[in-house]
Amino acid sequence: PSKPYIKSSVVTAPPILIGRKNELHVLSDWINAADSPCVFVTGMGGIGKSTLVRAFLAEHNGVLRNVLYLSFNNSIQRTLADDNAAYIHTISKSEKESLDEYYQRKLRAFHEIVEGTQSLLVIDNYTGEINKELATVIAVGWKVILISRKEPVANTYPAIHVDALATQQDLYALFENNLGHSLHSTDYPHLDNIIYRVDGHTLVLELIAKQISNSYLTVKEASRLVDTHGFSSIA
């Protein structure tokens, strides 16, 4: 009852992950590489970075001892000092402690708990700098994934860049999955036009498919609306 332990974050796996086998393979190699404690997962907003990492965590659920999946909160200190997000059993801030004092004590506790284990810290929407504060957190002894729209500075930490899905078949599968029913052969030319207009953006394609389903549109009608008015007019 008195032993400190990390309460791992609850991370739900995406219902389906399409076209990201290579990225999952790279993450799997990274988690087992002793000389690479931190990796960035980068790409434009809505392209599927967080979905990729969540799928990776679900795949390695039985291997990782501790998992913290946190959203960046202005600074690494504020992110990790928040006991609602990063909870350690028996550890809490006293009234006499400053935030910095508590943060340093909490880092020491994290180190004692994760040392010698396969543990992972994920910080989503990371907008911070690559500086001493980040290096101190990485030195705790866990693996660190930073999900960010920014690419890391060259020669600092490796990055896995998430682009639009590589093949048209993957884009078709993604669209069909969110549409809720199979596509007809006559739909594909109109879907090709939609894909071209949105540059294969994952989230936008998902939203268009769901909007078609909710608005009882055909793919042809949606394509015409995108041509005439852009994506926002579909609603």
Short mmCIF file of C-alpha atoms in Angstrom, two decimals:
data_model
loop_
_atom_site.label_atom_id
_atom_site.label_comp_id
_atom_site.label_asym_id
_atom_site.label_seq_id
_atom_site.Cartn_x
_atom_site.Cartn_y
_atom_site.Cartn_z
CA PRO A 1 0.00 0.00 0.00
CA SER A 2 2.87 2.42 0.64
CA LYS A 3 4.96 1.56 -2.41
CA PRO A 4 4.98 4.19 -5.18
CA TYR A 5 3.82 3.06 -8.61
CA ILE A 6 2.74 4.82 -11.79
CA LYS A 7 -0.91 4.59 -12.73
CA SER A 8 -0.67 3.96 -16.48
CA SER A 9 -2.87 6.02 -18.80
CA VAL A 10 -5.92 4.41 -20.37
CA VAL A 11 -5.23 4.43 -24.12
CA THR A 12 -7.94 3.17 -26.46
CA ALA A 13 -6.85 1.48 -29.67
CA PRO A 14 -8.27 2.89 -32.93
CA PRO A 15 -11.02 0.67 -34.36
CA ILE A 16 -8.98 0.19 -37.52
CA LEU A 17 -5.58 1.35 -38.78
CA ILE A 18 -5.11 1.50 -42.53
CA GLY A 19 -1.86 1.77 -44.45
CA ARG A 20 0.60 2.34 -41.58
CA LYS A 21 2.46 -1.00 -41.43
CA ASN A 22 5.81 0.59 -42.25
CA GLU A 23 5.47 3.26 -39.55
CA LEU A 24 4.45 0.62 -36.98
CA HIS A 25 7.48 -1.44 -37.95
CA VAL A 26 9.79 1.56 -37.48
CA LEU A 27 8.29 2.27 -34.04
CA SER A 28 8.71 -1.40 -33.06
CA ASP A 29 12.39 -1.28 -34.05
CA TRP A 30 12.82 1.96 -32.11
CA ILE A 31 11.25 0.67 -28.87
CA ASN A 32 13.80 -2.17 -28.86
CA ALA A 33 16.83 0.01 -29.70
CA ALA A 34 18.86 0.65 -26.56
CA ASP A 35 20.68 3.66 -28.03
CA SER A 36 17.59 5.68 -29.02
CA PRO A 37 15.63 6.96 -26.00
CA CYS A 38 13.43 9.50 -27.81
CA VAL A 39 11.63 9.74 -31.16
CA PHE A 40 9.42 12.41 -32.73
CA VAL A 41 6.28 11.43 -34.65
CA THR A 42 5.62 14.37 -36.94
CA GLY A 43 3.19 15.47 -39.63
CA MET A 44 0.45 17.97 -40.36
CA GLY A 45 -2.62 18.21 -38.15
CA GLY A 46 -5.20 15.48 -38.70
CA ILE A 47 -2.92 13.22 -40.72
CA GLY A 48 -3.07 10.37 -38.19
CA LYS A 49 -0.06 10.78 -35.87
CA SER A 50 -1.93 10.12 -32.62
CA THR A 51 -3.89 7.25 -34.18
CA LEU A 52 -0.62 5.62 -35.24
CA VAL A 53 0.87 5.89 -31.73
CA ARG A 54 -2.30 4.59 -30.07
CA ALA A 55 -2.30 1.58 -32.39
CA PHE A 56 1.36 0.99 -31.54
CA LEU A 57 0.60 1.10 -27.80
CA ALA A 58 -2.26 -1.37 -28.24
CA GLU A 59 0.09 -3.69 -30.14
CA HIS A 60 2.64 -3.58 -27.28
CA ASN A 61 0.18 -3.55 -24.41
CA GLY A 62 1.54 -6.72 -22.85
CA VAL A 63 5.20 -5.67 -23.09
CA LEU A 64 5.28 -2.18 -21.60
CA ARG A 65 5.37 -1.99 -17.79
CA ASN A 66 4.34 1.68 -17.47
CA VAL A 67 2.65 3.91 -20.06
CA LEU A 68 1.93 7.60 -19.67
CA TYR A 69 0.06 9.22 -22.56
CA LEU A 70 -0.15 12.95 -21.85
CA SER A 71 -1.23 16.07 -23.72
CA PHE A 72 1.35 18.86 -23.68
CA ASN A 73 0.36 21.60 -21.23
CA ASN A 74 2.51 24.66 -22.06
CA SER A 75 5.67 23.12 -20.59
CA ILE A 76 7.05 19.71 -19.73
CA GLN A 77 7.10 20.66 -16.05
CA ARG A 78 3.39 21.54 -15.99
CA THR A 79 2.59 18.42 -18.02
CA LEU A 80 4.33 15.96 -15.69
CA ALA A 81 3.60 17.78 -12.43
CA ASP A 82 -0.16 17.46 -13.05
CA ASP A 83 -1.24 14.58 -10.79
CA ASN A 84 -4.55 14.21 -12.63
CA ALA A 85 -2.64 13.27 -15.79
CA ALA A 86 0.59 11.74 -14.42
CA TYR A 87 -0.28 10.02 -11.17
CA ILE A 88 2.18 8.27 -8.87
CA HIS A 89 0.66 6.35 -5.97
CA THR A 90 1.71 7.82 -2.56
CA ILE A 91 3.28 10.91 -4.20
CA SER A 92 1.56 14.29 -3.97
CA LYS A 93 2.53 17.94 -3.62
CA SER A 94 2.80 19.33 -0.10
CA GLU A 95 1.66 22.84 0.74
CA LYS A 96 5.22 23.89 1.52
CA GLU A 97 6.65 22.77 -1.83
CA SER A 98 6.99 25.01 -4.83
CA LEU A 99 5.94 23.60 -8.20
CA ASP A 100 9.59 23.24 -9.19
CA GLU A 101 10.49 21.41 -5.97
CA TYR A 102 7.59 19.01 -6.41
CA TYR A 103 8.45 18.47 -10.07
CA GLN A 104 12.05 17.54 -9.22
CA ARG A 105 10.86 15.15 -6.49
CA LYS A 106 8.38 13.61 -8.90
CA LEU A 107 11.08 13.11 -11.54
CA ARG A 108 13.18 11.24 -8.98
CA ALA A 109 10.19 9.04 -8.17
CA PHE A 110 9.59 8.37 -11.88
CA HIS A 111 13.24 7.35 -12.22
CA GLU A 112 13.10 4.93 -9.29
CA ILE A 113 9.94 3.29 -10.66
CA VAL A 114 10.89 2.93 -14.34
CA GLU A 115 14.55 1.99 -13.85
CA GLY A 116 15.17 -1.46 -15.30
CA THR A 117 11.68 -1.69 -16.84
CA GLN A 118 10.31 -1.14 -20.34
CA SER A 119 8.31 2.02 -19.77
CA LEU A 120 7.05 4.67 -22.17
CA LEU A 121 6.15 8.35 -21.96
CA VAL A 122 4.10 9.84 -24.81
CA ILE A 123 3.50 13.58 -25.03
CA ASP A 124 0.92 14.52 -27.65
CA ASN A 125 0.70 17.93 -29.36
CA TYR A 126 4.24 18.73 -28.22
CA THR A 127 5.17 22.34 -29.04
CA GLY A 128 8.11 22.73 -26.67
CA GLU A 129 11.76 23.14 -27.46
CA ILE A 130 14.59 20.63 -27.61
CA ASN A 131 16.47 21.83 -24.56
CA LYS A 132 17.90 20.83 -21.18
CA GLU A 133 14.42 20.35 -19.69
CA LEU A 134 13.58 17.77 -22.35
CA ALA A 135 16.95 16.06 -21.92
CA THR A 136 16.31 15.79 -18.16
CA VAL A 137 12.96 14.07 -18.76
CA ILE A 138 14.48 11.64 -21.27
CA ALA A 139 17.22 10.83 -18.71
CA VAL A 140 14.55 9.49 -16.32
CA GLY A 141 15.06 6.12 -18.00
CA TRP A 142 11.89 5.58 -20.00
CA LYS A 143 11.39 5.70 -23.75
CA VAL A 144 9.83 8.97 -24.95
CA ILE A 145 7.58 9.58 -27.97
CA LEU A 146 6.85 13.22 -28.83
CA ILE A 147 3.91 13.75 -31.21
CA SER A 148 4.37 17.10 -32.90
CA ARG A 149 3.68 19.11 -36.03
CA LYS A 150 7.24 20.43 -35.79
CA GLU A 151 10.21 18.49 -37.11
CA PRO A 152 13.08 18.16 -34.61
CA VAL A 153 16.27 20.05 -35.26
CA ALA A 154 18.71 18.04 -37.36
CA ASN A 155 21.10 15.75 -35.45
CA THR A 156 19.04 15.80 -32.23
CA TYR A 157 16.41 13.04 -32.16
CA PRO A 158 15.11 10.80 -34.94
CA ALA A 159 11.70 11.46 -36.46
CA ILE A 160 9.01 9.34 -38.06
CA HIS A 161 7.16 11.56 -40.51
CA VAL A 162 3.52 10.64 -41.12
CA ASP A 163 2.37 11.58 -44.62
CA ALA A 164 -0.89 11.04 -46.47
CA LEU A 165 -1.64 7.36 -47.09
CA ALA A 166 0.65 6.09 -49.80
CA THR A 167 -1.70 4.12 -52.04
CA GLN A 168 -5.08 4.87 -53.58
CA GLN A 169 -6.36 1.51 -52.31
CA ASP A 170 -5.59 2.55 -48.72
CA LEU A 171 -7.44 5.83 -49.26
CA TYR A 172 -10.41 3.93 -50.68
CA ALA A 173 -10.42 1.61 -47.65
CA LEU A 174 -10.23 4.56 -45.23
CA PHE A 175 -13.10 6.32 -46.99
CA GLU A 176 -15.26 3.20 -47.17
CA ASN A 177 -14.67 2.43 -43.48
CA ASN A 178 -16.00 5.86 -42.48
CA LEU A 179 -18.79 5.79 -45.06
CA GLY A 180 -20.33 2.76 -43.42
CA HIS A 181 -21.06 0.81 -46.60
CA SER A 182 -19.29 -0.47 -49.70
CA LEU A 183 -18.53 1.79 -52.63
CA HIS A 184 -20.08 1.18 -56.04
CA SER A 185 -17.91 0.97 -59.12
CA THR A 186 -19.39 4.26 -60.36
CA ASP A 187 -18.26 6.03 -57.15
CA TYR A 188 -14.53 5.68 -57.72
CA PRO A 189 -14.01 8.45 -60.32
CA HIS A 190 -15.83 10.90 -58.04
CA LEU A 191 -13.89 9.71 -55.00
CA ASP A 192 -10.65 10.13 -56.95
CA ASN A 193 -11.64 13.76 -57.50
CA ILE A 194 -12.35 14.29 -53.78
CA ILE A 195 -9.00 12.70 -52.86
CA TYR A 196 -7.24 14.99 -55.33
CA ARG A 197 -9.03 18.09 -54.03
CA VAL A 198 -8.10 17.44 -50.38
CA ASP A 199 -4.60 16.17 -51.23
CA GLY A 200 -5.30 12.82 -49.57
CA HIS A 201 -5.64 14.38 -46.10
CA THR A 202 -6.68 11.59 -43.75
CA LEU A 203 -8.94 13.49 -41.36
CA VAL A 204 -10.69 15.47 -44.11
CA LEU A 205 -11.45 12.27 -46.04
CA GLU A 206 -12.88 10.70 -42.87
CA LEU A 207 -15.05 13.76 -42.25
CA ILE A 208 -16.32 13.88 -45.84
CA ALA A 209 -17.23 10.18 -45.74
CA LYS A 210 -19.12 10.64 -42.46
CA GLN A 211 -20.86 13.74 -43.78
CA ILE A 212 -21.97 11.88 -46.92
CA SER A 213 -23.45 9.17 -44.71
CA ASN A 214 -25.15 11.62 -42.33
CA SER A 215 -26.52 13.87 -45.09
CA TYR A 216 -27.68 11.07 -47.41
CA LEU A 217 -25.47 12.42 -50.18
CA THR A 218 -24.02 10.35 -52.96
CA VAL A 219 -20.26 10.38 -53.57
CA LYS A 220 -20.99 12.09 -56.91
CA GLU A 221 -22.96 14.88 -55.20
CA ALA A 222 -20.24 15.34 -52.60
CA SER A 223 -17.61 15.56 -55.33
CA ARG A 224 -19.60 18.25 -57.10
CA LEU A 225 -19.97 20.23 -53.86
CA VAL A 226 -16.24 20.03 -53.18
CA ASP A 227 -15.56 21.24 -56.75
CA THR A 228 -17.96 24.15 -56.46
CA HIS A 229 -17.68 25.33 -52.87
CA GLY A 230 -14.95 23.40 -51.09
CA PHE A 231 -15.14 20.95 -48.22
CA SER A 232 -17.04 23.21 -45.78
CA SER A 233 -20.14 23.36 -47.98
CA ILE A 234 -20.90 19.65 -47.63
CA ALA A 235 -22.57 20.17 -44.25
#
